[in-house]
Coordinates of C-alpha atoms in Angstrom, one line a residue:
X1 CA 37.4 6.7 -127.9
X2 CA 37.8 4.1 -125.1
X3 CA 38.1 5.3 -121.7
X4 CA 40.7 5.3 -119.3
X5 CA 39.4 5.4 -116.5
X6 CA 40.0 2.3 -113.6
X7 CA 37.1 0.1 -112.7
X8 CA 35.9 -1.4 -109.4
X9 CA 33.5 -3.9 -107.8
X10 CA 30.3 -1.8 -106.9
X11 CA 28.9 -1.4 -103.4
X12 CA 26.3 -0.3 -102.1
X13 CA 25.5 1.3 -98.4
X14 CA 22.0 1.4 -98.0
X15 CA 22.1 -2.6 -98.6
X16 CA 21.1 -4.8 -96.5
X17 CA 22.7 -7.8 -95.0
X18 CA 21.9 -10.8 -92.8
X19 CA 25.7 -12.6 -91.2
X20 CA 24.8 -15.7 -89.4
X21 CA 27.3 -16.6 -86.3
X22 CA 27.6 -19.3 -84.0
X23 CA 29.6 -17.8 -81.2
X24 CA 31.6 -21.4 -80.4
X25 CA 32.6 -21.3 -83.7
X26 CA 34.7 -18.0 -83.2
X27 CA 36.7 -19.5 -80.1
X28 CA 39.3 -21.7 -82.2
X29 CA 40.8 -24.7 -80.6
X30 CA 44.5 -23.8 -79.5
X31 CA 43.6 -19.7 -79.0
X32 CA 43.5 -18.4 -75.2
X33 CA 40.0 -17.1 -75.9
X34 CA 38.8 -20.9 -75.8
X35 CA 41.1 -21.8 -73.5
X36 CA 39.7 -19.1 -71.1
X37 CA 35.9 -20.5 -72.2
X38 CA 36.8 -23.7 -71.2
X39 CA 38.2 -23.5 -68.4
X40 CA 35.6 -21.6 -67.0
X41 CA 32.5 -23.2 -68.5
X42 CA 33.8 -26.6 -67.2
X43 CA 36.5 -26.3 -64.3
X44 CA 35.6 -23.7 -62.2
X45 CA 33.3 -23.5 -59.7
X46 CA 31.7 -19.9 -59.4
X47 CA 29.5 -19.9 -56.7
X48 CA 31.8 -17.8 -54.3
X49 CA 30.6 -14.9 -56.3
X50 CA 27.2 -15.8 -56.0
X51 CA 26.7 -14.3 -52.1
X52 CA 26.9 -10.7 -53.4
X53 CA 23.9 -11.2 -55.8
X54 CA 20.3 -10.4 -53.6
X55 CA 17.9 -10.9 -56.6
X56 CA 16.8 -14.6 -55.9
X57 CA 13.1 -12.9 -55.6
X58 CA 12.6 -9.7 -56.9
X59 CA 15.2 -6.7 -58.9
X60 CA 16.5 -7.1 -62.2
X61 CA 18.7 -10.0 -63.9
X62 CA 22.4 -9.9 -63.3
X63 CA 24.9 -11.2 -65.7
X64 CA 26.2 -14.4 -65.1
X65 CA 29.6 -13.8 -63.2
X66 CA 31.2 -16.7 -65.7
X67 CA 30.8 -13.9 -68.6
X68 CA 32.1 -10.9 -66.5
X69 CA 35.2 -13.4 -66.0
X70 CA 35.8 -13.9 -69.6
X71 CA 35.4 -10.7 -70.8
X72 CA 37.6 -9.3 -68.1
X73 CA 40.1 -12.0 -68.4
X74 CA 40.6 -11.7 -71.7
X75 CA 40.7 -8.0 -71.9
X76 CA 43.8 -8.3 -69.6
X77 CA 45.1 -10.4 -71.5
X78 CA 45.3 -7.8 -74.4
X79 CA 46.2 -4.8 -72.2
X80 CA 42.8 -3.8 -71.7
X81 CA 41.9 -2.5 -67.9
X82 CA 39.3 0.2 -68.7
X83 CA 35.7 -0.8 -68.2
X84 CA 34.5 1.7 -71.0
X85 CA 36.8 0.0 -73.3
X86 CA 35.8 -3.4 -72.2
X87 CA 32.1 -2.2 -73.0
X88 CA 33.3 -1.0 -76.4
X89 CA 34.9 -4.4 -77.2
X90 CA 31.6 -6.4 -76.4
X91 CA 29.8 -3.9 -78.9
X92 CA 32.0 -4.2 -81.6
X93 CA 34.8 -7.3 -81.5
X94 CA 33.4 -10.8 -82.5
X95 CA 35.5 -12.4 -79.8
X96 CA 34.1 -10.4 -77.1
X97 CA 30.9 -11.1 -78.1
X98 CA 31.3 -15.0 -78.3
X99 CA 32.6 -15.0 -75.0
X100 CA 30.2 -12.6 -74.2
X101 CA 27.3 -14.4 -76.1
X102 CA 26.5 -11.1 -77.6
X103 CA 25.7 -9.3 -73.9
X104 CA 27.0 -6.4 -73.5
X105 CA 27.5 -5.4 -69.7
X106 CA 27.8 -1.6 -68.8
X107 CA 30.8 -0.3 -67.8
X108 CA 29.8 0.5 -64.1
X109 CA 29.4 -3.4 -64.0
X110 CA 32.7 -4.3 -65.5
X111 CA 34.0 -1.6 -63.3
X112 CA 32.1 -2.7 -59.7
X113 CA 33.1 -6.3 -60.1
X114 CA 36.8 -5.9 -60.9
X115 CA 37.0 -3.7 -57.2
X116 CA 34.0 -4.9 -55.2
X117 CA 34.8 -8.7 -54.9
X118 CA 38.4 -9.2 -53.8
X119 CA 37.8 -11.8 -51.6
X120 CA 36.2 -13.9 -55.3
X121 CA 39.1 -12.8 -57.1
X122 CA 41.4 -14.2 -54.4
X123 CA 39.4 -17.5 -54.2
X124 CA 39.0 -18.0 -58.3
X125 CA 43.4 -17.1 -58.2
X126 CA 43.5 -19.9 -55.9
X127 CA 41.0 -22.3 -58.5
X128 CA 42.9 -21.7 -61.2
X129 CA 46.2 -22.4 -59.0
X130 CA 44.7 -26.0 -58.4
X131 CA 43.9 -26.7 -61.6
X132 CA 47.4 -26.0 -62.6
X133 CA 48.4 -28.2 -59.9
X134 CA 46.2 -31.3 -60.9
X135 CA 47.5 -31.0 -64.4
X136 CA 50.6 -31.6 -63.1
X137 CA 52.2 -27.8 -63.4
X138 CA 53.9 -27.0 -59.9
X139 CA 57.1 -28.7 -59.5
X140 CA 57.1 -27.8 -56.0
X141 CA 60.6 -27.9 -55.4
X142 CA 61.9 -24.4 -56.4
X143 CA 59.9 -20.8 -55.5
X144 CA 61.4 -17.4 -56.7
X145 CA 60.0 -14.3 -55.4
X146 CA 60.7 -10.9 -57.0
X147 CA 58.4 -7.5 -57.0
X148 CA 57.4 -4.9 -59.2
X149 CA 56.8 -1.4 -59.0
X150 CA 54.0 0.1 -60.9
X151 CA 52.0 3.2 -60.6
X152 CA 48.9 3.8 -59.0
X153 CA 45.7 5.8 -59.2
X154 CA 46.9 8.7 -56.9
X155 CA 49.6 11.7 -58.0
X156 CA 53.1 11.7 -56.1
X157 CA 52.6 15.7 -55.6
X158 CA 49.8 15.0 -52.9
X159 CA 52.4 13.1 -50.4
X160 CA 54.1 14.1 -47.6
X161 CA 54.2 13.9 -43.9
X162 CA 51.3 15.6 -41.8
X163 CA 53.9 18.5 -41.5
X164 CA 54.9 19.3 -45.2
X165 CA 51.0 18.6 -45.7
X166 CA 50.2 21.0 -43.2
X167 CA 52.9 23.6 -44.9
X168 CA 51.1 23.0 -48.5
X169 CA 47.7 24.1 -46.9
X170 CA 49.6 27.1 -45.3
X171 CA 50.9 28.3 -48.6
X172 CA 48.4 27.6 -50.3
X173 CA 46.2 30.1 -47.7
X174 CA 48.6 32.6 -48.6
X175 CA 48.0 32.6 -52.2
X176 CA 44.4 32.7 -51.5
X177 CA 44.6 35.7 -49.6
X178 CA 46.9 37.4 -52.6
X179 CA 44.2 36.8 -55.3
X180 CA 41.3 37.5 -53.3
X181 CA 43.6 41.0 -52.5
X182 CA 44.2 41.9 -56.4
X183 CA 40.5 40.6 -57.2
X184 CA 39.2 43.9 -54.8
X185 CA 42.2 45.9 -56.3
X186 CA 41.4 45.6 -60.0
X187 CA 39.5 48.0 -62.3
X188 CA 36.4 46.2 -63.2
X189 CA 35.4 49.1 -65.8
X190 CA 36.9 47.9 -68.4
X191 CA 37.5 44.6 -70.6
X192 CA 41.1 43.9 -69.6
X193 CA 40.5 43.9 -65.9
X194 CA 37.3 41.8 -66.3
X195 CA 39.1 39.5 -67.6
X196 CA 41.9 39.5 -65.3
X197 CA 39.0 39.1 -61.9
X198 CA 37.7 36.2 -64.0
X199 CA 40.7 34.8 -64.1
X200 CA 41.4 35.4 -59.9
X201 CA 38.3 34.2 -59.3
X202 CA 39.1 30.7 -61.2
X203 CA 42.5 30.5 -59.2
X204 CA 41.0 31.3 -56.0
X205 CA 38.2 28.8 -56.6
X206 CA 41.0 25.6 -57.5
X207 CA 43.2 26.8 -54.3
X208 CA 40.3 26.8 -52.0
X209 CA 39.3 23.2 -53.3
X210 CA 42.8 22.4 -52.5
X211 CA 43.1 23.7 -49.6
X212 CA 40.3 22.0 -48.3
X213 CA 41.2 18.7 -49.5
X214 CA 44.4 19.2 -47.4
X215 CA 42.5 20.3 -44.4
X216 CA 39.9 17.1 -44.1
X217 CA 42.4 14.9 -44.9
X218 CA 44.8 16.3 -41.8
X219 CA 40.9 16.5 -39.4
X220 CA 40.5 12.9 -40.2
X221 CA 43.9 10.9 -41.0
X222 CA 46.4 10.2 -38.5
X223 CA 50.6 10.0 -39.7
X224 CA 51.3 7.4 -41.6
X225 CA 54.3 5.4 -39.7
X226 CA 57.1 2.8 -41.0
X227 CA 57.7 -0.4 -39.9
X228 CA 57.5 -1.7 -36.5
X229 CA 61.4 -2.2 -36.2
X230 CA 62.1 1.5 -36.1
X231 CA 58.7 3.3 -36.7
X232 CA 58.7 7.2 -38.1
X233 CA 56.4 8.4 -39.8
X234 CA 56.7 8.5 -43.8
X235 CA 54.7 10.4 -46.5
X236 CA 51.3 9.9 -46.5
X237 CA 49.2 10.3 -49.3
X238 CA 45.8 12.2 -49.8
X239 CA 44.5 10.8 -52.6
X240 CA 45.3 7.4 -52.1
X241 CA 47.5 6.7 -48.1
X242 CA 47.7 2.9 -48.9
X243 CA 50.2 3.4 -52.0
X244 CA 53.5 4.4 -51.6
X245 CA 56.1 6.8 -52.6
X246 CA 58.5 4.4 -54.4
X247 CA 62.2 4.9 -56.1
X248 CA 62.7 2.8 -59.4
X249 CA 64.9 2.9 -62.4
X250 CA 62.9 4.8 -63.9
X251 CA 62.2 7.8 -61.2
X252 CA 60.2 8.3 -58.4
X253 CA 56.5 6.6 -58.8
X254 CA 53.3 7.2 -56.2
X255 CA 52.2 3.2 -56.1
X256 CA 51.9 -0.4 -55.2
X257 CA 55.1 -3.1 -55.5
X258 CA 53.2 -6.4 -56.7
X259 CA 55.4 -9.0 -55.6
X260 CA 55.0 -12.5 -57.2
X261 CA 56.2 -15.9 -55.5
X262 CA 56.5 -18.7 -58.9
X263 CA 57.0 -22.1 -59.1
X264 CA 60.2 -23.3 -61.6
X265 CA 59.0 -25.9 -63.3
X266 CA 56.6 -24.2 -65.4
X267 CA 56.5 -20.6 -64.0
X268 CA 53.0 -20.9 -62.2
X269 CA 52.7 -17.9 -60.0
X270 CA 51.7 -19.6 -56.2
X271 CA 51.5 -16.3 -54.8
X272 CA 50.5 -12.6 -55.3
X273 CA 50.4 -9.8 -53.3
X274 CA 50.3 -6.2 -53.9
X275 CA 52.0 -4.2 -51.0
X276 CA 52.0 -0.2 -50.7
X277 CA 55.7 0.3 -49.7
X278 CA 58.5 -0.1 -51.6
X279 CA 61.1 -1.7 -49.3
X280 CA 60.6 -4.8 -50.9
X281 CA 62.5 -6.4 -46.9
X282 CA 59.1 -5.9 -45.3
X283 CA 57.4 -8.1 -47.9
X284 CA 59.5 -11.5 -47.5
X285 CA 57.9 -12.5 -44.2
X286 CA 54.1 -12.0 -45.0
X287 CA 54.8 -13.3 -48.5
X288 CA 56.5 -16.3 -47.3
X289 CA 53.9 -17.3 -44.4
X290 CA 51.1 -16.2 -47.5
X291 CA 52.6 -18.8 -49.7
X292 CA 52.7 -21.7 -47.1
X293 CA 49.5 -21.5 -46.0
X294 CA 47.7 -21.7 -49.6
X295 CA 49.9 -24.4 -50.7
X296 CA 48.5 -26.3 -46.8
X297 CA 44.9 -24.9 -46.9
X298 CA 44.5 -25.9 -50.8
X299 CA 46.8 -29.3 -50.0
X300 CA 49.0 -28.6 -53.0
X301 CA 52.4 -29.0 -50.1
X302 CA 51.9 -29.9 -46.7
X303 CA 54.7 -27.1 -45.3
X304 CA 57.2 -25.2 -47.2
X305 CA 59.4 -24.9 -43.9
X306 CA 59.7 -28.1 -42.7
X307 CA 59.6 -31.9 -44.0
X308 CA 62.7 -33.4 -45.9
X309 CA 62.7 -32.3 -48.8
X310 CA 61.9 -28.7 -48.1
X311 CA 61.6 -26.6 -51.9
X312 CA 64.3 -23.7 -52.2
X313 CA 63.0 -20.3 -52.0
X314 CA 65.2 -17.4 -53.8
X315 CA 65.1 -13.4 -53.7
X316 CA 67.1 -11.0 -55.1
X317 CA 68.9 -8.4 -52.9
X318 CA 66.2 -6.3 -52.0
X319 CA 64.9 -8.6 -49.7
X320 CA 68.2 -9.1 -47.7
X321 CA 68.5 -7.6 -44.0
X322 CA 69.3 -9.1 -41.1
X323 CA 65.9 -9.4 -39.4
X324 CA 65.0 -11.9 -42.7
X325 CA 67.3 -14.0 -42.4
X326 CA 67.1 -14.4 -38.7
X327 CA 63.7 -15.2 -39.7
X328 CA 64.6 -17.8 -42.3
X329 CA 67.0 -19.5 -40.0
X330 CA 64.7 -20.1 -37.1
X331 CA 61.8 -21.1 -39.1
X332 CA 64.4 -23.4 -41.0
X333 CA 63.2 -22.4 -44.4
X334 CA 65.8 -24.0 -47.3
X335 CA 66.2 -20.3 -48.4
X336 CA 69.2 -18.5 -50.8
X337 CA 69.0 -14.5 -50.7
X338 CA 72.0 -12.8 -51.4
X339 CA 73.1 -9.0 -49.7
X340 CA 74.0 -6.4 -52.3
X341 CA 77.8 -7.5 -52.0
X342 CA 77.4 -11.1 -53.1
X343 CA 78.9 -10.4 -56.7
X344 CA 82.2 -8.8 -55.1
X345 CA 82.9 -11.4 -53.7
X346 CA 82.7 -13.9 -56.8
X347 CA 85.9 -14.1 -58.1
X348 CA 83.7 -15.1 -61.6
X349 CA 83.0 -11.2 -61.3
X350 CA 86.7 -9.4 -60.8
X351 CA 86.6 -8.0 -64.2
X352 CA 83.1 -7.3 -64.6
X353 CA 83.9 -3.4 -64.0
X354 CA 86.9 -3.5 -66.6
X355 CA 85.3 -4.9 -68.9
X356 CA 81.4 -3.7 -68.8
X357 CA 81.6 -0.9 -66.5
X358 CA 84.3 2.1 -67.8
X359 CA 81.5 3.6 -69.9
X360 CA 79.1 4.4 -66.7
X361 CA 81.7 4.4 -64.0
X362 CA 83.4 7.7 -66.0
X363 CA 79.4 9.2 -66.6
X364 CA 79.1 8.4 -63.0
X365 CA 82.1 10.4 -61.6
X366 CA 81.6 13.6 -64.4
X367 CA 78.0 13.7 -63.5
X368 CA 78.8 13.2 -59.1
X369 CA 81.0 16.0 -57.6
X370 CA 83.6 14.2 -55.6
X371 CA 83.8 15.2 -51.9
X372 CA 86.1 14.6 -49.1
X373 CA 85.2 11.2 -47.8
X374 CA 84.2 9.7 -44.6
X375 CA 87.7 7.8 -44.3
X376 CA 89.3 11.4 -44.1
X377 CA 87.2 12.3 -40.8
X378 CA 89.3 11.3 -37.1
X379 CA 86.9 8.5 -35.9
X380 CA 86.7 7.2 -32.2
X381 CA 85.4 4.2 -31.6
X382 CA 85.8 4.2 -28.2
X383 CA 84.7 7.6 -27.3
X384 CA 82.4 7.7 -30.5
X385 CA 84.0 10.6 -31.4
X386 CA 84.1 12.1 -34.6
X387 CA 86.6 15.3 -35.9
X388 CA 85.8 16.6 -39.6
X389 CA 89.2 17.6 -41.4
X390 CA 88.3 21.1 -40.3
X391 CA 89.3 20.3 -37.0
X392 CA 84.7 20.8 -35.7
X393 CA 83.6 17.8 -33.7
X394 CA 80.7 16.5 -35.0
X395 CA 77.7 15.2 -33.1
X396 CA 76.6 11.5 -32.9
X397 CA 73.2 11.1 -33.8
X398 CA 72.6 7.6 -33.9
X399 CA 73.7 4.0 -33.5
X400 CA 71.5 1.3 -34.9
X401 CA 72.4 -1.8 -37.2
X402 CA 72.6 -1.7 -40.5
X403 CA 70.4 -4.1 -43.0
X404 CA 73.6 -6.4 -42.6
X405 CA 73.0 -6.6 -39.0
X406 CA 76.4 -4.0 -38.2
X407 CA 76.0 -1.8 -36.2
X408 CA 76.5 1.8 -37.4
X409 CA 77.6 5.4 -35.7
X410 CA 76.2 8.4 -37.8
X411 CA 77.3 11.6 -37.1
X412 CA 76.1 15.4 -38.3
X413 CA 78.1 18.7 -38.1
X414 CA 76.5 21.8 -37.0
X415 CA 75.5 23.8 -39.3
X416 CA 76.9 27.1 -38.4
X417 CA 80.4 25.5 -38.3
X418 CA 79.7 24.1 -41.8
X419 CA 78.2 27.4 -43.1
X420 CA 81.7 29.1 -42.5
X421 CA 84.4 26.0 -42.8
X422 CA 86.7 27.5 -45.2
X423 CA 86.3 23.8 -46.9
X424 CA 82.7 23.4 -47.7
X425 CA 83.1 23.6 -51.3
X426 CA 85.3 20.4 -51.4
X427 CA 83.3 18.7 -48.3
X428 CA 79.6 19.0 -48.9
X429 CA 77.7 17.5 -52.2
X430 CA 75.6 20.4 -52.0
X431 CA 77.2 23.6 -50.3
X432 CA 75.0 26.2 -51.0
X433 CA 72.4 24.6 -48.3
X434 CA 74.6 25.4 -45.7
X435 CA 73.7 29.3 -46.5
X436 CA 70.6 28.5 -46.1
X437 CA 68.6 27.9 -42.8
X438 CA 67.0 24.8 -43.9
X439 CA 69.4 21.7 -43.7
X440 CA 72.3 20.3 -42.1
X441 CA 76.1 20.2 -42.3
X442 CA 78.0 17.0 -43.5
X443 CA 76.7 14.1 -42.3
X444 CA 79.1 10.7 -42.3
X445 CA 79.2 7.5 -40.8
X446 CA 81.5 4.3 -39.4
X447 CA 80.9 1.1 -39.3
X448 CA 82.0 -0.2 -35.3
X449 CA 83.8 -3.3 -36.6
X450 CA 85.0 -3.6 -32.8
X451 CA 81.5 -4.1 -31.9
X452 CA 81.0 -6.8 -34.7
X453 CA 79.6 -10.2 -33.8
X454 CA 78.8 -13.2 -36.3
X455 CA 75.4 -12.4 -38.1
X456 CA 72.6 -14.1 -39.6
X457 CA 73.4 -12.8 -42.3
X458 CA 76.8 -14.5 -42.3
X459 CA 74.7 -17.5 -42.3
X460 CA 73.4 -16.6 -45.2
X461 CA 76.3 -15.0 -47.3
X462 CA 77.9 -18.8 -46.4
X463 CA 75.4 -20.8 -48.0
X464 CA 74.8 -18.1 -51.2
X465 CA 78.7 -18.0 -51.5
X466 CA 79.0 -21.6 -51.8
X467 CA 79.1 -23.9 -55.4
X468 CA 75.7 -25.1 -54.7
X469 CA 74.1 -21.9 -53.7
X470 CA 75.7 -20.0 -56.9
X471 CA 74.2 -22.7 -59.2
X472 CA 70.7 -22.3 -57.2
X473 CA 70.6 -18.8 -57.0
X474 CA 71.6 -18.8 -60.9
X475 CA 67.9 -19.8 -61.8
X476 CA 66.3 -17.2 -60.0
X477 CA 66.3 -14.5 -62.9
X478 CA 65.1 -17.4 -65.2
X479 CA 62.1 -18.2 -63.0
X480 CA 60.8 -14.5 -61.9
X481 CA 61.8 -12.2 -64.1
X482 CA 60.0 -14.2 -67.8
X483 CA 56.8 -13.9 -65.7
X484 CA 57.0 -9.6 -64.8
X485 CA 58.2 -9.7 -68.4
X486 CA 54.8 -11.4 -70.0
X487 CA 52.7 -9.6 -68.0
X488 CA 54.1 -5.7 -67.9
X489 CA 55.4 -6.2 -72.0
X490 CA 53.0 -8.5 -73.5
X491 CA 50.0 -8.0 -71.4
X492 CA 50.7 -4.4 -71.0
X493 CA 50.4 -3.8 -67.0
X494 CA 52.5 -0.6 -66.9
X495 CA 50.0 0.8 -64.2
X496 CA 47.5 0.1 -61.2
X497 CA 43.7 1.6 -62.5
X498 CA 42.4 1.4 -58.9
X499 CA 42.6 2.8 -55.6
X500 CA 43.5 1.1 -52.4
X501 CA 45.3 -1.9 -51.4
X502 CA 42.8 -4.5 -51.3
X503 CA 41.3 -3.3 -54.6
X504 CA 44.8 -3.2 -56.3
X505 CA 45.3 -6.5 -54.8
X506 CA 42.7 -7.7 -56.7
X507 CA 43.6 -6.1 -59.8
X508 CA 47.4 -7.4 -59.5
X509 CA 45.5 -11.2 -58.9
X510 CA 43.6 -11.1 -61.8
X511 CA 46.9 -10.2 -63.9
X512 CA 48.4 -13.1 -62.6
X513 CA 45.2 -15.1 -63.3
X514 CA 45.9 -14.3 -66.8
X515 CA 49.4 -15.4 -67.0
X516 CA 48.3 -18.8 -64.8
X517 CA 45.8 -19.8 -67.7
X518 CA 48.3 -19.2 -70.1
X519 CA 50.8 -21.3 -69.3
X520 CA 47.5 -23.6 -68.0
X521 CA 47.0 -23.2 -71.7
X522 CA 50.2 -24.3 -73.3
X523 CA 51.7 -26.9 -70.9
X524 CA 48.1 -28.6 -69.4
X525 CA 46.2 -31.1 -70.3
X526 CA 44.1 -29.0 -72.9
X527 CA 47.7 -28.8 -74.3
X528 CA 47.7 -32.6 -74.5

C-alpha cells in the first residue's frame, strides 16, 4: 500500500559547515551601507578623534574610530540608538559585520563614544557638510529653519520650580512618617500583618530614596531662570535641568527641541542644534549667528548677513517676536518670518474656516465652556482701569509688550470678590477654584492701541505680506519639514537616549549626519 505521507529535503543539525565571505562584497554599489564605507574610508579625515586615545605606548588596542562611525551611522540610519542592540547587530547581521570587519565592539564602547566626544561629532557634521558642498550640494541661496520636539531621557513628573520641588519633598515626608507610624502599629504575630510591614517597609524605603533625591538636588542646584528679557524662574528638572518641559501636538513632553537650519537646493542640513526650551523665539538668534560662522570658518559663504546677494532665510511663526526681528533688521539679514496672523490677512485664506474648519471649530466650542469675554469688562486706558461686569475693579498687574512688540495691560480680580460674584459660573473657565484658596479670580487683558507705535515687526509683516514674500515663504514647508520627516519616520528618531545638552546635541548631530550622507548619497558625485 503506498504511503501518503509528504516528503522533504533532509537536514541535518549536528552538520557542519564552512561560508566563505568577503566583507566588500556584502556593501553593494548604490546601498547607503557602501556609501557610508566610502565616504569614510576615503573622504574623511578622522584624526580629531584621535586626542582622546592615550594608548600610543602601553594599554590595550582600541577600535579604530572609522568602525565605531559606521556601525553607529548606519544603525541610525535604521532606527537603531541602543548600544546593546548595536552590539547585537555586529554579532549576528552580515552588514554590520562587513562594516564592522567582523569586530564586535562592547556596548559600553558604542555607548561612551556616542556621548563622550561631542566636540568630534561636531567637527565630522561639519566634514561631511564640506563634502556636500564640494560636490556641489548647497545652493546657498535659500535657508529654512524649523524645530522639533522630542523627548528626552528624564520623566516630566520630576520638574518644577525649587518651591513645588521643595512641596514634593514635604509631602513626601509626611507619608514617610504615616508608614513608618502603621509599621509600629501593626500585629506582627501573624501572616497577614507580616505581610502588610513588608509591604510599609518597601514604601518607606522608595519614599526615602525620593525624598532624598529631592533634597540634594535643592542643597546643590540653584532656580532655573528664563530668558534674559524677562527672567523668572521656570521648572527645573532633577533628573535631567538642561531639558525642558515642552507643549506639542501631541501633549506635554520633558525634552530637547532640535532645530535644523537646511539649504533648498538639495535639503543639506547647514546647521543643528539641540536647545532645552521649547520657545522655539530664543533659538533664531544663536542659530542664525551658528549658521554664519560655519558657513565663514569652513569657507562654504563668506557672510549670510551682508554681501549682495544675501540667501533668504525663513521660519515659521514660532520664531516671530519683536526682539527677532529688530534683530534681523539691524543685522540686515534678507529674512521672511511671518507672526501667527499672517494667514488672516491673505485674502487667498477667507474661506479657509468655511470650508476646512466647521468640523473642529463646533468640537472646539462643545468641548470649551464659553465665558464672558474681555470686550465685556469697562477698560481705561488712561487711568488703566479696569471694571468686571460685576461692577469689582480689578487690579493691574502688569504692562509689558507683547511678542508683537504691543504693549499690553493685564489685569486680575481679587479673589474674594470673585469667590462670591453672583456671576462666576458664566465668567470664570473654571469656577470651582475660586472656592478654593489656591488661585486667582478672572484675569483679562487690553491691548493700549493709544500707546501703539510702528514695530519691527511691521517691517516684517510688510515684506511677508507682499507677492514676493508669499511666493518665498511658500517653499519653506517644502525645504524643512521633508528633512524632520526622513529622519523622525524613516530613521525612527521619536526620542533623545541621552542626558544633557551637549550630549543630546551630539546625538541630534549624528542624526543629521545620517540624513547629510544620504542625500550625499543620491545627488553626489558617487551618484554620478
Amino acid at each position: 500500500m503506498p504511503s501518503s505521507l509528504p516528503r522533504f529535503v533532509p537536514y541535518d543539525y549536528d552538520q557542519s559547515s564552512m561560508i566563505v565571505i568577503n566583507f566588500n562584497d556584502q556593501l553593494q554599489p548604490g546601498t547607503f551601507e557602501y556609501a557610508l564605507h566610502h565616504l569614510v574610508t576615503d573622504r574623511l579625515d578622522l584624526s580629531v578623534f584621535y586626542p582622546r586615545y592615550k594608548n600610543a605606548h602601553t594599554g590595550r588596542l582600541a577600535y579604530d574610530p572609522a568602525i565605531l562611525i559606521k556601525i553607529i551611522l548606519f544603525a541610525y540610519s535604521k532606527g537603531i540608538t541602543s548600544s546593546r542592540e548595536i552590539q547585537w547587530c555586529c554579532d549576528t547581521n552580515i552588514i554590520f559585520k562587513a562594516l564592522s570587519c567582523d569586530t564586535s565592539p562592547h556596548w559600553t564602547t558604542i555607548a561612551r563614544f556616542v556621548s563622550g566626544m561631542p566636540g568630534a561629532i561636531e567637527a565630522l557634521f561639519e566634514q561631511v557638510l564640506l563634502v556636500c558642498d564640494e560636490d556641489g550640494l548647497l545652493g546657498k541661496e535659500l535657508f529654512a529653519i524649523d524645530g522639533c520636539k522630542m523627548s528626552s531621557n528624564a520623566a516630566k513628573e520630576w520638574s518644577g520650580t525649587h518651591k513645588e520641588l521643595a512641596n514634593k519633598r514635604a509631602k513626601i515626608k509626611r507619608q514617610i512618617k504615616y508608614h513608618l507610624a502603621e509599621h509600629k502599629r501593626m500585629d506582627l504575630a501573624d501572616a497577614e500583618g507580616q505581610a502588610r510591614a513588608q509591604r510599609a517597609e518597601q514604601a518607606i524605603e522608595t519614599l526615602s530614596h525620593a525624598h532624598n533625591k529631592i533634597d540634594q538636588f535643592l542643597k546643590s542646584e540653584s532656580p532655573r531662570m528664563g530668558n534674559a528679557k524677562r527672567p523668572k524662574e521656570v521648572k527645573s528638572n532633577i533628573t535631567d535641568n538642561e531639558s525642558g518641559k515642552m507643549l506639542t501636538a501631541k501633549g506635554t513632553i520633558q525634552g530637547y527641541n532640535g532645530v535644523a537650519t537646511v539649504d533648498k537646493k538639495h535639503q543639506i542640513i547647514v546647521d543643528a542644534q539641540a536647545f532645552g526650551e521649547g520657545q522655539e523665539h530664543h533659538t533664531l538668534t544663536p542659530v542664525l549667528e551658528a549658521t554664519r560662522d560655519r558657513l565663514k570658518r569652513l569657507g562654504i559663504r563668506k557672510d549670510i548677513f551682508k554681501g549682495r546677494y544675501k540667501p533668504i532665510i525663513t521660519a515659521d511663526t514660532g520664531f516671530a517676536n519683536e526682539a527677532n526681528m529688530r534683530y534681523l533688521h539691524e543685522n540686515g539679514v534678507n529674512a521672511y518670518i511671518p507672526d501667527n496672523q499672517f494667514r488672516q490677512r491673505d485674502p487667498k485664506f477667507i474661506d479657509q474656516k468655511k470650508k476646512y474648519g466647521k468640523r473642529h471649530q463646533k468640537l472646539k466650542r462643545d468641548q470649551q465652556k464659553t465665558v464672558i469675554p474681555a470686550s465685556e469688562f469697562k477698560f481705561d486706558p488712561v487711568e488703566m482701569t479696569c471694571e468686571c461686569p460685576a461692577g469689582n475693579a480689578l487690579s493691574l498687574i502688569d504692562v509689558r509688550e507683547t511678542d508683537t512688540g504691543l504693549p499690553k495691560a493685564y489685569f486680575v480680580g481679587k479673589l474674594l470678590q470673585c469667590r462670591h460674584c453672583p456671576i462666576k459660573h458664566k465668567c470664570m473657565q473654571n469656577p470651582e477654584s475660586a472656592d478654593h484658596r489656591k488661585g486667582k479670580g478672572r484675569q483679562v487683558s487690553f491691548v493700549i492701541e493709544s500707546k501703539r507705535k510702528p514695530s519691527y515687526t511691521d517691517w516684517m509683516k510688510h515684506r511677508v505680506d507682499s507677492e514676493y514674500g508669499k511666493l518665498i515663504y511658500s517653499h519653506r514647508m517644502s525645504v524643512v519639514e521633508p528633512v524632520f520627516g526622513n529622519i523622525g519616520t524613516n530613521k525612527g528618531l521619536n526620542r533623545f537616549s541621552l542626558r544633557s545638552q551637549e550630549k543630546v546635541d551630539g546625538q541630534w548631530k549624528l542624526y543629521c549626519i545620517v540624513h547629510n550622507i544620504e542625500k550625499w548619497f543620491k545627488y553626489g558625485a558617487l551618484a554620478a
